[in-house]
Amino acid sequence: MNGYTSFDIERWAPEVPKRRDRTAFERDRARVLHSAALRRLSSKTQVGDPGSNDFQRTRLTHSLECGQVGRELGKSLGCDPDLVETACLAHDLGHPPFGHNGEKALDVFATACGGFEGNAQSLRLLTRLEHKSFAEDGRSVGLNLTRASLDGTMKYPWRRRDNPAKYGVYDDDLEVALWVRSEAPEGRTCFEAQVMDWSDDVAYSVHDLEDALVTGSVHLGMLADPVLRKDVAAVAAKMYGSEGDAPELEERFTILLDQPFWPGEIDHTASAYAALKNLTSWLIGRFCMGAEEATRDAYGPGPLTRYEADLIVPRHIRQEVSLLKAVTAHYVWISYEASRARQRQVIAELAEAVAAGAPGTLDPLYRWAYADAADAPARRRVVVDQIASLTDISALAWHARLCG
């Protein structure tokens, strides 16, 4: 496999392939695609509530779109496309009900067992909770993906004590993380993980804007207003301060909005929807080509894999993506704040109720894990795993049943 070694395609538990006409990374992609954790993302929040309308993204459709963006960008840079798509499909598997909002509430409940973080939960799912393979000693090794595919999913390859704000490894899962990262430079993500991370940013900045335009939360005419542009730039500066101050971002926003690919107002005609789809294509192409060209300028035309390069995204491109994310944050998130507070309450109350009634309140699979847990923190972690596995819909149903 061009750019990859036998070390990269090694699996935590050795296994014999059932078919010999597929690459190791093709098998990894299939395992994630068929996983229960990926299916559950269809009923987990992206921005709006799943099922609130028939157009808006869910966490699953976002992951599929991220996979498409990452596959093409990775391929253009010499990565194995199946490896990058696998990382993109898997990057949000650990999200609990209600997305980042539920993540905050579950982190509070999980304080006694080391906290909760969606990225760390993704690694836990892939290497432990999504049962497909077992080691010789009887331990579950999850989907038993290759070392390179697991490394590609690790956006934050360190523990909470190294960076409490964002981390990707629980202390409980340190052994497998050390195996994945056994020859990796400390604190540095592999090239495929960087491609995955940028593809995630591109996909949700563009598609969340598209959702907002279709649902009417944002109108293109609003962005033409200099006062509102200034407001968005201020939000972007506050949320992504490393990308520039408000005046610089406002100037960049004006340049972006002056590009010829922006359509007129979305009036829900067929031609307007086609123009909107053309806008998303132009934006994704602009953001991906900017990164591809800058990276190629730095590293040349050969295959770029693993730790041979770093993805380079020009500053102005990062600013534009941050501004699009800020549009959604400014115009959409605020409208959900009342429901977001209720969602946090649901997760907090549900977690306490499940813990109080465990193991009887747990699904059968988690009852076994609860019985095998060595101590109180380990039992709490099982409850956290159970709550995180739920969808928005099932979390509400469980809450109604257990909390009245």
PDB file of N, CA, C and O in Angstrom, residues 242-316:
ATOM      1  N   SER A 242      -7.887  33.047  17.515  1.00  0.00           N
ATOM      2  CA  SER A 242      -6.585  32.810  16.876  1.00  0.00           C
ATOM      3  C   SER A 242      -6.616  33.131  15.389  1.00  0.00           C
ATOM      4  O   SER A 242      -5.564  33.247  14.752  1.00  0.00           O
ATOM      5  N   GLU A 243      -7.826  33.265  14.818  1.00  0.00           N
ATOM      6  CA  GLU A 243      -7.936  33.527  13.385  1.00  0.00           C
ATOM      7  C   GLU A 243      -7.933  35.017  13.053  1.00  0.00           C
ATOM      8  O   GLU A 243      -7.993  35.392  11.889  1.00  0.00           O
ATOM      9  N   GLY A 244      -7.911  35.885  14.055  1.00  0.00           N
ATOM     10  CA  GLY A 244      -7.850  37.316  13.789  1.00  0.00           C
ATOM     11  C   GLY A 244      -8.824  38.090  14.648  1.00  0.00           C
ATOM     12  O   GLY A 244      -9.736  37.531  15.266  1.00  0.00           O
ATOM     13  N   ASP A 245      -8.633  39.417  14.709  1.00  0.00           N
ATOM     14  CA  ASP A 245      -9.543  40.254  15.480  1.00  0.00           C
ATOM     15  C   ASP A 245     -10.761  40.610  14.630  1.00  0.00           C
ATOM     16  O   ASP A 245     -10.841  40.297  13.436  1.00  0.00           O
ATOM     17  N   ALA A 246     -11.727  41.260  15.255  1.00  0.00           N
ATOM     18  CA  ALA A 246     -12.995  41.532  14.585  1.00  0.00           C
ATOM     19  C   ALA A 246     -12.840  42.377  13.314  1.00  0.00           C
ATOM     20  O   ALA A 246     -13.440  42.049  12.278  1.00  0.00           O
ATOM     21  N   PRO A 247     -12.064  43.465  13.322  1.00  0.00           N
ATOM     22  CA  PRO A 247     -11.932  44.249  12.082  1.00  0.00           C
ATOM     23  C   PRO A 247     -11.337  43.443  10.925  1.00  0.00           C
ATOM     24  O   PRO A 247     -11.786  43.555   9.780  1.00  0.00           O
ATOM     25  N   GLU A 248     -10.316  42.631  11.217  1.00  0.00           N
ATOM     26  CA  GLU A 248      -9.709  41.818  10.163  1.00  0.00           C
ATOM     27  C   GLU A 248     -10.710  40.805   9.621  1.00  0.00           C
ATOM     28  O   GLU A 248     -10.803  40.586   8.407  1.00  0.00           O
ATOM     29  N   LEU A 249     -11.462  40.173  10.522  1.00  0.00           N
ATOM     30  CA  LEU A 249     -12.444  39.185  10.090  1.00  0.00           C
ATOM     31  C   LEU A 249     -13.589  39.835   9.327  1.00  0.00           C
ATOM     32  O   LEU A 249     -14.107  39.268   8.353  1.00  0.00           O
ATOM     33  N   GLU A 250     -13.971  41.028   9.724  1.00  0.00           N
ATOM     34  CA  GLU A 250     -15.024  41.737   8.991  1.00  0.00           C
ATOM     35  C   GLU A 250     -14.574  42.043   7.565  1.00  0.00           C
ATOM     36  O   GLU A 250     -15.354  41.900   6.608  1.00  0.00           O
ATOM     37  N   GLU A 251     -13.342  42.443   7.404  1.00  0.00           N
ATOM     38  CA  GLU A 251     -12.802  42.702   6.063  1.00  0.00           C
ATOM     39  C   GLU A 251     -12.799  41.426   5.227  1.00  0.00           C
ATOM     40  O   GLU A 251     -13.161  41.430   4.052  1.00  0.00           O
ATOM     41  N   ARG A 252     -12.395  40.302   5.837  1.00  0.00           N
ATOM     42  CA  ARG A 252     -12.364  39.032   5.120  1.00  0.00           C
ATOM     43  C   ARG A 252     -13.779  38.582   4.768  1.00  0.00           C
ATOM     44  O   ARG A 252     -14.020  38.031   3.691  1.00  0.00           O
ATOM     45  N   PHE A 253     -14.749  38.839   5.662  1.00  0.00           N
ATOM     46  CA  PHE A 253     -16.132  38.473   5.403  1.00  0.00           C
ATOM     47  C   PHE A 253     -16.660  39.230   4.186  1.00  0.00           C
ATOM     48  O   PHE A 253     -17.368  38.666   3.337  1.00  0.00           O
ATOM     49  N   THR A 254     -16.323  40.493   4.085  1.00  0.00           N
ATOM     50  CA  THR A 254     -16.747  41.295   2.933  1.00  0.00           C
ATOM     51  C   THR A 254     -16.175  40.730   1.644  1.00  0.00           C
ATOM     52  O   THR A 254     -16.878  40.623   0.622  1.00  0.00           O
ATOM     53  N   ILE A 255     -14.907  40.333   1.685  1.00  0.00           N
ATOM     54  CA  ILE A 255     -14.277  39.741   0.492  1.00  0.00           C
ATOM     55  C   ILE A 255     -14.975  38.447   0.104  1.00  0.00           C
ATOM     56  O   ILE A 255     -15.260  38.198  -1.081  1.00  0.00           O
ATOM     57  N   LEU A 256     -15.270  37.598   1.097  1.00  0.00           N
ATOM     58  CA  LEU A 256     -15.929  36.326   0.810  1.00  0.00           C
ATOM     59  C   LEU A 256     -17.316  36.545   0.218  1.00  0.00           C
ATOM     60  O   LEU A 256     -17.698  35.909  -0.777  1.00  0.00           O
ATOM     61  N   LEU A 257     -18.077  37.459   0.793  1.00  0.00           N
ATOM     62  CA  LEU A 257     -19.446  37.686   0.329  1.00  0.00           C
ATOM     63  C   LEU A 257     -19.499  38.411  -1.008  1.00  0.00           C
ATOM     64  O   LEU A 257     -20.557  38.432  -1.659  1.00  0.00           O
ATOM     65  N   ASP A 258     -18.384  38.987  -1.415  1.00  0.00           N
ATOM     66  CA  ASP A 258     -18.324  39.650  -2.724  1.00  0.00           C
ATOM     67  C   ASP A 258     -17.996  38.679  -3.859  1.00  0.00           C
ATOM     68  O   ASP A 258     -17.964  39.076  -5.028  1.00  0.00           O
ATOM     69  N   GLN A 259     -17.763  37.396  -3.524  1.00  0.00           N
ATOM     70  CA  GLN A 259     -17.453  36.414  -4.570  1.00  0.00           C
ATOM     71  C   GLN A 259     -18.687  36.171  -5.438  1.00  0.00           C
ATOM     72  O   GLN A 259     -19.830  36.241  -4.959  1.00  0.00           O
ATOM     73  N   PRO A 260     -18.500  35.885  -6.735  1.00  0.00           N
ATOM     74  CA  PRO A 260     -19.637  35.810  -7.672  1.00  0.00           C
ATOM     75  C   PRO A 260     -20.528  34.584  -7.497  1.00  0.00           C
ATOM     76  O   PRO A 260     -21.604  34.526  -8.097  1.00  0.00           O
ATOM     77  N   PHE A 261     -20.122  33.609  -6.679  1.00  0.00           N
ATOM     78  CA  PHE A 261     -20.924  32.395  -6.591  1.00  0.00           C
ATOM     79  C   PHE A 261     -22.088  32.490  -5.603  1.00  0.00           C
ATOM     80  O   PHE A 261     -22.879  31.570  -5.477  1.00  0.00           O
ATOM     81  N   TRP A 262     -22.223  33.620  -4.888  1.00  0.00           N
ATOM     82  CA  TRP A 262     -23.357  33.768  -3.976  1.00  0.00           C
ATOM     83  C   TRP A 262     -24.644  33.993  -4.762  1.00  0.00           C
ATOM     84  O   TRP A 262     -24.686  34.842  -5.658  1.00  0.00           O
ATOM     85  N   PRO A 263     -25.715  33.256  -4.450  1.00  0.00           N
ATOM     86  CA  PRO A 263     -26.980  33.427  -5.184  1.00  0.00           C
ATOM     87  C   PRO A 263     -27.782  34.595  -4.645  1.00  0.00           C
ATOM     88  O   PRO A 263     -27.386  35.257  -3.679  1.00  0.00           O
ATOM     89  N   GLY A 264     -28.932  34.843  -5.264  1.00  0.00           N
ATOM     90  CA  GLY A 264     -29.864  35.804  -4.714  1.00  0.00           C
ATOM     91  C   GLY A 264     -30.591  35.194  -3.527  1.00  0.00           C
ATOM     92  O   GLY A 264     -30.218  34.126  -3.023  1.00  0.00           O
ATOM     93  N   GLU A 265     -31.646  35.828  -3.075  1.00  0.00           N
ATOM     94  CA  GLU A 265     -32.380  35.327  -1.920  1.00  0.00           C
ATOM     95  C   GLU A 265     -32.982  33.950  -2.211  1.00  0.00           C
ATOM     96  O   GLU A 265     -33.381  33.659  -3.346  1.00  0.00           O
ATOM     97  N   ILE A 266     -33.036  33.104  -1.198  1.00  0.00           N
ATOM     98  CA  ILE A 266     -33.590  31.769  -1.355  1.00  0.00           C
ATOM     99  C   ILE A 266     -35.111  31.862  -1.239  1.00  0.00           C
ATOM    100  O   ILE A 266     -35.670  32.029  -0.149  1.00  0.00           O
ATOM    101  N   ASP A 267     -35.815  31.756  -2.396  1.00  0.00           N
ATOM    102  CA  ASP A 267     -37.266  31.941  -2.411  1.00  0.00           C
ATOM    103  C   ASP A 267     -38.013  30.615  -2.571  1.00  0.00           C
ATOM    104  O   ASP A 267     -39.193  30.597  -2.923  1.00  0.00           O
ATOM    105  N   HIS A 268     -37.297  29.499  -2.354  1.00  0.00           N
ATOM    106  CA  HIS A 268     -37.899  28.162  -2.356  1.00  0.00           C
ATOM    107  C   HIS A 268     -38.410  27.739  -3.728  1.00  0.00           C
ATOM    108  O   HIS A 268     -39.298  26.880  -3.828  1.00  0.00           O
ATOM    109  N   THR A 269     -37.844  28.313  -4.786  1.00  0.00           N
ATOM    110  CA  THR A 269     -38.090  27.809  -6.134  1.00  0.00           C
ATOM    111  C   THR A 269     -37.004  26.812  -6.481  1.00  0.00           C
ATOM    112  O   THR A 269     -35.965  26.721  -5.818  1.00  0.00           O
ATOM    113  N   ALA A 270     -37.249  26.049  -7.539  1.00  0.00           N
ATOM    114  CA  ALA A 270     -36.268  25.046  -7.958  1.00  0.00           C
ATOM    115  C   ALA A 270     -34.935  25.696  -8.317  1.00  0.00           C
ATOM    116  O   ALA A 270     -33.859  25.177  -7.980  1.00  0.00           O
ATOM    117  N   SER A 271     -34.993  26.831  -9.002  1.00  0.00           N
ATOM    118  CA  SER A 271     -33.753  27.492  -9.412  1.00  0.00           C
ATOM    119  C   SER A 271     -32.987  28.025  -8.200  1.00  0.00           C
ATOM    120  O   SER A 271     -31.746  28.015  -8.187  1.00  0.00           O
ATOM    121  N   ALA A 272     -33.716  28.470  -7.172  1.00  0.00           N
ATOM    122  CA  ALA A 272     -33.051  28.966  -5.966  1.00  0.00           C
ATOM    123  C   ALA A 272     -32.337  27.834  -5.230  1.00  0.00           C
ATOM    124  O   ALA A 272     -31.219  28.002  -4.747  1.00  0.00           O
ATOM    125  N   TYR A 273     -32.981  26.672  -5.165  1.00  0.00           N
ATOM    126  CA  TYR A 273     -32.335  25.523  -4.515  1.00  0.00           C
ATOM    127  C   TYR A 273     -31.107  25.073  -5.304  1.00  0.00           C
ATOM    128  O   TYR A 273     -30.097  24.673  -4.718  1.00  0.00           O
ATOM    129  N   ALA A 274     -31.203  25.121  -6.631  1.00  0.00           N
ATOM    130  CA  ALA A 274     -30.045  24.762  -7.446  1.00  0.00           C
ATOM    131  C   ALA A 274     -28.903  25.751  -7.223  1.00  0.00           C
ATOM    132  O   ALA A 274     -27.730  25.360  -7.131  1.00  0.00           O
ATOM    133  N   ALA A 275     -29.228  27.025  -7.127  1.00  0.00           N
ATOM    134  CA  ALA A 275     -28.205  28.046  -6.885  1.00  0.00           C
ATOM    135  C   ALA A 275     -27.564  27.856  -5.512  1.00  0.00           C
ATOM    136  O   ALA A 275     -26.353  28.041  -5.341  1.00  0.00           O
ATOM    137  N   LEU A 276     -28.363  27.455  -4.533  1.00  0.00           N
ATOM    138  CA  LEU A 276     -27.828  27.204  -3.193  1.00  0.00           C
ATOM    139  C   LEU A 276     -26.891  26.008  -3.204  1.00  0.00           C
ATOM    140  O   LEU A 276     -25.828  26.033  -2.576  1.00  0.00           O
ATOM    141  N   LYS A 277     -27.274  24.962  -3.926  1.00  0.00           N
ATOM    142  CA  LYS A 277     -26.397  23.789  -4.022  1.00  0.00           C
ATOM    143  C   LYS A 277     -25.093  24.148  -4.738  1.00  0.00           C
ATOM    144  O   LYS A 277     -24.017  23.643  -4.381  1.00  0.00           O
ATOM    145  N   ASN A 278     -25.193  25.020  -5.739  1.00  0.00           N
ATOM    146  CA  ASN A 278     -23.986  25.478  -6.421  1.00  0.00           C
ATOM    147  C   ASN A 278     -23.091  26.267  -5.470  1.00  0.00           C
ATOM    148  O   ASN A 278     -21.860  26.167  -5.515  1.00  0.00           O
ATOM    149  N   LEU A 279     -23.716  27.044  -4.567  1.00  0.00           N
ATOM    150  CA  LEU A 279     -22.948  27.788  -3.567  1.00  0.00           C
ATOM    151  C   LEU A 279     -22.157  26.842  -2.669  1.00  0.00           C
ATOM    152  O   LEU A 279     -20.968  27.065  -2.416  1.00  0.00           O
ATOM    153  N   THR A 280     -22.807  25.780  -2.187  1.00  0.00           N
ATOM    154  CA  THR A 280     -22.094  24.849  -1.303  1.00  0.00           C
ATOM    155  C   THR A 280     -20.934  24.192  -2.038  1.00  0.00           C
ATOM    156  O   THR A 280     -19.869  23.982  -1.450  1.00  0.00           O
ATOM    157  N   SER A 281     -21.127  23.880  -3.309  1.00  0.00           N
ATOM    158  CA  SER A 281     -20.033  23.264  -4.091  1.00  0.00           C
ATOM    159  C   SER A 281     -18.852  24.214  -4.226  1.00  0.00           C
ATOM    160  O   SER A 281     -17.696  23.818  -4.074  1.00  0.00           O
ATOM    161  N   TRP A 282     -19.152  25.483  -4.517  1.00  0.00           N
ATOM    162  CA  TRP A 282     -18.085  26.475  -4.660  1.00  0.00           C
ATOM    163  C   TRP A 282     -17.326  26.665  -3.351  1.00  0.00           C
ATOM    164  O   TRP A 282     -16.092  26.740  -3.324  1.00  0.00           O
ATOM    165  N   LEU A 283     -18.068  26.749  -2.258  1.00  0.00           N
ATOM    166  CA  LEU A 283     -17.417  26.979  -0.961  1.00  0.00           C
ATOM    167  C   LEU A 283     -16.539  25.799  -0.560  1.00  0.00           C
ATOM    168  O   LEU A 283     -15.391  25.982  -0.131  1.00  0.00           O
ATOM    169  N   ILE A 284     -17.061  24.583  -0.702  1.00  0.00           N
ATOM    170  CA  ILE A 284     -16.260  23.405  -0.356  1.00  0.00           C
ATOM    171  C   ILE A 284     -15.022  23.340  -1.236  1.00  0.00           C
ATOM    172  O   ILE A 284     -13.914  23.068  -0.767  1.00  0.00           O
ATOM    173  N   GLY A 285     -15.201  23.595  -2.539  1.00  0.00           N
ATOM    174  CA  GLY A 285     -14.052  23.590  -3.439  1.00  0.00           C
ATOM    175  C   GLY A 285     -13.026  24.643  -3.065  1.00  0.00           C
ATOM    176  O   GLY A 285     -11.818  24.391  -3.078  1.00  0.00           O
ATOM    177  N   ARG A 286     -13.489  25.822  -2.706  1.00  0.00           N
ATOM    178  CA  ARG A 286     -12.586  26.925  -2.331  1.00  0.00           C
ATOM    179  C   ARG A 286     -11.770  26.551  -1.094  1.00  0.00           C
ATOM    180  O   ARG A 286     -10.548  26.737  -1.052  1.00  0.00           O
ATOM    181  N   PHE A 287     -12.442  25.984  -0.087  1.00  0.00           N
ATOM    182  CA  PHE A 287     -11.776  25.682   1.173  1.00  0.00           C
ATOM    183  C   PHE A 287     -10.832  24.478   1.049  1.00  0.00           C
ATOM    184  O   PHE A 287      -9.767  24.454   1.670  1.00  0.00           O
ATOM    185  N   CYS A 288     -11.218  23.503   0.247  1.00  0.00           N
ATOM    186  CA  CYS A 288     -10.354  22.324   0.070  1.00  0.00           C
ATOM    187  C   CYS A 288      -9.186  22.619  -0.865  1.00  0.00           C
ATOM    188  O   CYS A 288      -8.050  22.211  -0.592  1.00  0.00           O
ATOM    189  N   MET A 289      -9.454  23.320  -1.944  1.00  0.00           N
ATOM    190  CA  MET A 289      -8.369  23.636  -2.877  1.00  0.00           C
ATOM    191  C   MET A 289      -7.356  24.567  -2.236  1.00  0.00           C
ATOM    192  O   MET A 289      -6.151  24.460  -2.486  1.00  0.00           O
ATOM    193  N   GLY A 290      -7.818  25.471  -1.385  1.00  0.00           N
ATOM    194  CA  GLY A 290      -6.877  26.346  -0.686  1.00  0.00           C
ATOM    195  C   GLY A 290      -5.902  25.552   0.151  1.00  0.00           C
ATOM    196  O   GLY A 290      -4.693  25.821   0.158  1.00  0.00           O
ATOM    197  N   ALA A 291      -6.422  24.530   0.874  1.00  0.00           N
ATOM    198  CA  ALA A 291      -5.554  23.688   1.702  1.00  0.00           C
ATOM    199  C   ALA A 291      -4.664  22.804   0.843  1.00  0.00           C
ATOM    200  O   ALA A 291      -3.463  22.625   1.130  1.00  0.00           O
ATOM    201  N   GLU A 292      -5.225  22.234  -0.209  1.00  0.00           N
ATOM    202  CA  GLU A 292      -4.439  21.352  -1.080  1.00  0.00           C
ATOM    203  C   GLU A 292      -3.275  22.108  -1.730  1.00  0.00           C
ATOM    204  O   GLU A 292      -2.128  21.632  -1.727  1.00  0.00           O
ATOM    205  N   GLU A 293      -3.555  23.270  -2.272  1.00  0.00           N
ATOM    206  CA  GLU A 293      -2.504  24.018  -2.976  1.00  0.00           C
ATOM    207  C   GLU A 293      -1.411  24.472  -2.015  1.00  0.00           C
ATOM    208  O   GLU A 293      -0.218  24.384  -2.332  1.00  0.00           O
ATOM    209  N   ALA A 294      -1.785  24.948  -0.833  1.00  0.00           N
ATOM    210  CA  ALA A 294      -0.780  25.402   0.134  1.00  0.00           C
ATOM    211  C   ALA A 294       0.072  24.235   0.630  1.00  0.00           C
ATOM    212  O   ALA A 294       1.294  24.374   0.807  1.00  0.00           O
ATOM    213  N   THR A 295      -0.551  23.087   0.830  1.00  0.00           N
ATOM    214  CA  THR A 295       0.191  21.914   1.298  1.00  0.00           C
ATOM    215  C   THR A 295       1.130  21.406   0.212  1.00  0.00           C
ATOM    216  O   THR A 295       2.285  21.045   0.490  1.00  0.00           O
ATOM    217  N   ARG A 296       0.652  21.395  -1.013  1.00  0.00           N
ATOM    218  CA  ARG A 296       1.510  20.956  -2.122  1.00  0.00           C
ATOM    219  C   ARG A 296       2.668  21.932  -2.338  1.00  0.00           C
ATOM    220  O   ARG A 296       3.791  21.518  -2.654  1.00  0.00           O
ATOM    221  N   ASP A 297       2.414  23.209  -2.179  1.00  0.00           N
ATOM    222  CA  ASP A 297       3.492  24.189  -2.316  1.00  0.00           C
ATOM    223  C   ASP A 297       4.602  23.927  -1.299  1.00  0.00           C
ATOM    224  O   ASP A 297       5.788  24.135  -1.578  1.00  0.00           O
ATOM    225  N   ALA A 298       4.212  23.457  -0.128  1.00  0.00           N
ATOM    226  CA  ALA A 298       5.197  23.233   0.931  1.00  0.00           C
ATOM    227  C   ALA A 298       5.899  21.883   0.801  1.00  0.00           C
ATOM    228  O   ALA A 298       7.089  21.771   1.114  1.00  0.00           O
ATOM    229  N   TYR A 299       5.178  20.852   0.324  1.00  0.00           N
ATOM    230  CA  TYR A 299       5.728  19.491   0.379  1.00  0.00           C
ATOM    231  C   TYR A 299       5.926  18.824  -0.974  1.00  0.00           C
ATOM    232  O   TYR A 299       6.466  17.714  -1.032  1.00  0.00           O
ATOM    233  N   GLY A 300       5.500  19.457  -2.036  1.00  0.00           N
ATOM    234  CA  GLY A 300       5.735  18.876  -3.344  1.00  0.00           C
ATOM    235  C   GLY A 300       4.656  17.906  -3.768  1.00  0.00           C
ATOM    236  O   GLY A 300       3.636  17.734  -3.092  1.00  0.00           O
ATOM    237  N   PRO A 301       4.868  17.206  -4.899  1.00  0.00           N
ATOM    238  CA  PRO A 301       3.808  16.434  -5.533  1.00  0.00           C
ATOM    239  C   PRO A 301       3.639  14.993  -5.049  1.00  0.00           C
ATOM    240  O   PRO A 301       2.695  14.322  -5.448  1.00  0.00           O
ATOM    241  N   GLY A 302       4.525  14.464  -4.237  1.00  0.00           N
ATOM    242  CA  GLY A 302       4.460  13.052  -3.854  1.00  0.00           C
ATOM    243  C   GLY A 302       3.344  12.737  -2.872  1.00  0.00           C
ATOM    244  O   GLY A 302       2.681  13.645  -2.342  1.00  0.00           O
ATOM    245  N   PRO A 303       3.117  11.444  -2.593  1.00  0.00           N
ATOM    246  CA  PRO A 303       2.104  11.044  -1.610  1.00  0.00           C
ATOM    247  C   PRO A 303       2.452  11.554  -0.218  1.00  0.00           C
ATOM    248  O   PRO A 303       3.601  11.445   0.223  1.00  0.00           O
ATOM    249  N   LEU A 304       1.480  12.121   0.472  1.00  0.00           N
ATOM    250  CA  LEU A 304       1.671  12.644   1.821  1.00  0.00           C
ATOM    251  C   LEU A 304       0.849  11.784   2.778  1.00  0.00           C
ATOM    252  O   LEU A 304      -0.386  11.759   2.696  1.00  0.00           O
ATOM    253  N   THR A 305       1.525  11.083   3.669  1.00  0.00           N
ATOM    254  CA  THR A 305       0.844  10.167   4.572  1.00  0.00           C
ATOM    255  C   THR A 305       1.467  10.211   5.961  1.00  0.00           C
ATOM    256  O   THR A 305       2.611  10.657   6.130  1.00  0.00           O
ATOM    257  N   ARG A 306       0.662   9.761   6.940  1.00  0.00           N
ATOM    258  CA  ARG A 306       1.118   9.559   8.312  1.00  0.00           C
ATOM    259  C   ARG A 306       1.837  10.790   8.892  1.00  0.00           C
ATOM    260  O   ARG A 306       1.222  11.810   9.060  1.00  0.00           O
ATOM    261  N   TYR A 307       3.148  10.731   9.105  1.00  0.00           N
ATOM    262  CA  TYR A 307       3.857  11.858   9.737  1.00  0.00           C
ATOM    263  C   TYR A 307       4.877  12.506   8.794  1.00  0.00           C
ATOM    264  O   TYR A 307       5.818  13.137   9.234  1.00  0.00           O
ATOM    265  N   GLU A 308       4.640  12.370   7.505  1.00  0.00           N
ATOM    266  CA  GLU A 308       5.552  12.935   6.517  1.00  0.00           C
ATOM    267  C   GLU A 308       5.248  14.394   6.206  1.00  0.00           C
ATOM    268  O   GLU A 308       6.034  15.065   5.544  1.00  0.00           O
ATOM    269  N   ALA A 309       4.096  14.890   6.667  1.00  0.00           N
ATOM    270  CA  ALA A 309       3.707  16.271   6.343  1.00  0.00           C
ATOM    271  C   ALA A 309       2.658  16.743   7.335  1.00  0.00           C
ATOM    272  O   ALA A 309       2.117  15.958   8.121  1.00  0.00           O
ATOM    273  N   ASP A 310       2.394  18.036   7.292  1.00  0.00           N
ATOM    274  CA  ASP A 310       1.283  18.641   8.027  1.00  0.00           C
ATOM    275  C   ASP A 310       0.394  19.362   7.022  1.00  0.00           C
ATOM    276  O   ASP A 310       0.891  19.978   6.068  1.00  0.00           O
ATOM    277  N   LEU A 311      -0.911  19.275   7.232  1.00  0.00           N
ATOM    278  CA  LEU A 311      -1.831  19.979   6.346  1.00  0.00           C
ATOM    279  C   LEU A 311      -1.707  21.482   6.591  1.00  0.00           C
ATOM    280  O   LEU A 311      -1.767  21.943   7.732  1.00  0.00           O
ATOM    281  N   ILE A 312      -1.532  22.221   5.523  1.00  0.00           N
ATOM    282  CA  ILE A 312      -1.392  23.675   5.622  1.00  0.00           C
ATOM    283  C   ILE A 312      -2.653  24.330   5.054  1.00  0.00           C
ATOM    284  O   ILE A 312      -2.989  24.124   3.887  1.00  0.00           O
ATOM    285  N   VAL A 313      -3.329  25.085   5.896  1.00  0.00           N
ATOM    286  CA  VAL A 313      -4.529  25.810   5.471  1.00  0.00           C
ATOM    287  C   VAL A 313      -4.226  27.295   5.575  1.00  0.00           C
ATOM    288  O   VAL A 313      -3.912  27.797   6.664  1.00  0.00           O
ATOM    289  N   PRO A 314      -4.286  28.022   4.467  1.00  0.00           N
ATOM    290  CA  PRO A 314      -3.971  29.454   4.514  1.00  0.00           C
ATOM    291  C   PRO A 314      -4.846  30.197   5.526  1.00  0.00           C
ATOM    292  O   PRO A 314      -6.006  29.840   5.756  1.00  0.00           O
ATOM    293  N   ARG A 315      -4.264  31.232   6.093  1.00  0.00           N
ATOM    294  CA  ARG A 315      -4.963  31.992   7.137  1.00  0.00           C
ATOM    295  C   ARG A 315      -6.307  32.531   6.654  1.00  0.00           C
ATOM    296  O   ARG A 315      -7.317  32.447   7.372  1.00  0.00           O
ATOM    297  N   HIS A 316      -6.359  33.057   5.436  1.00  0.00           N
ATOM    298  CA  HIS A 316      -7.610  33.657   4.972  1.00  0.00           C
ATOM    299  C   HIS A 316      -8.689  32.597   4.772  1.00  0.00           C
ATOM    300  O   HIS A 316      -9.883  32.868   4.952  1.00  0.00           O
TER     301      HIS A 316
END
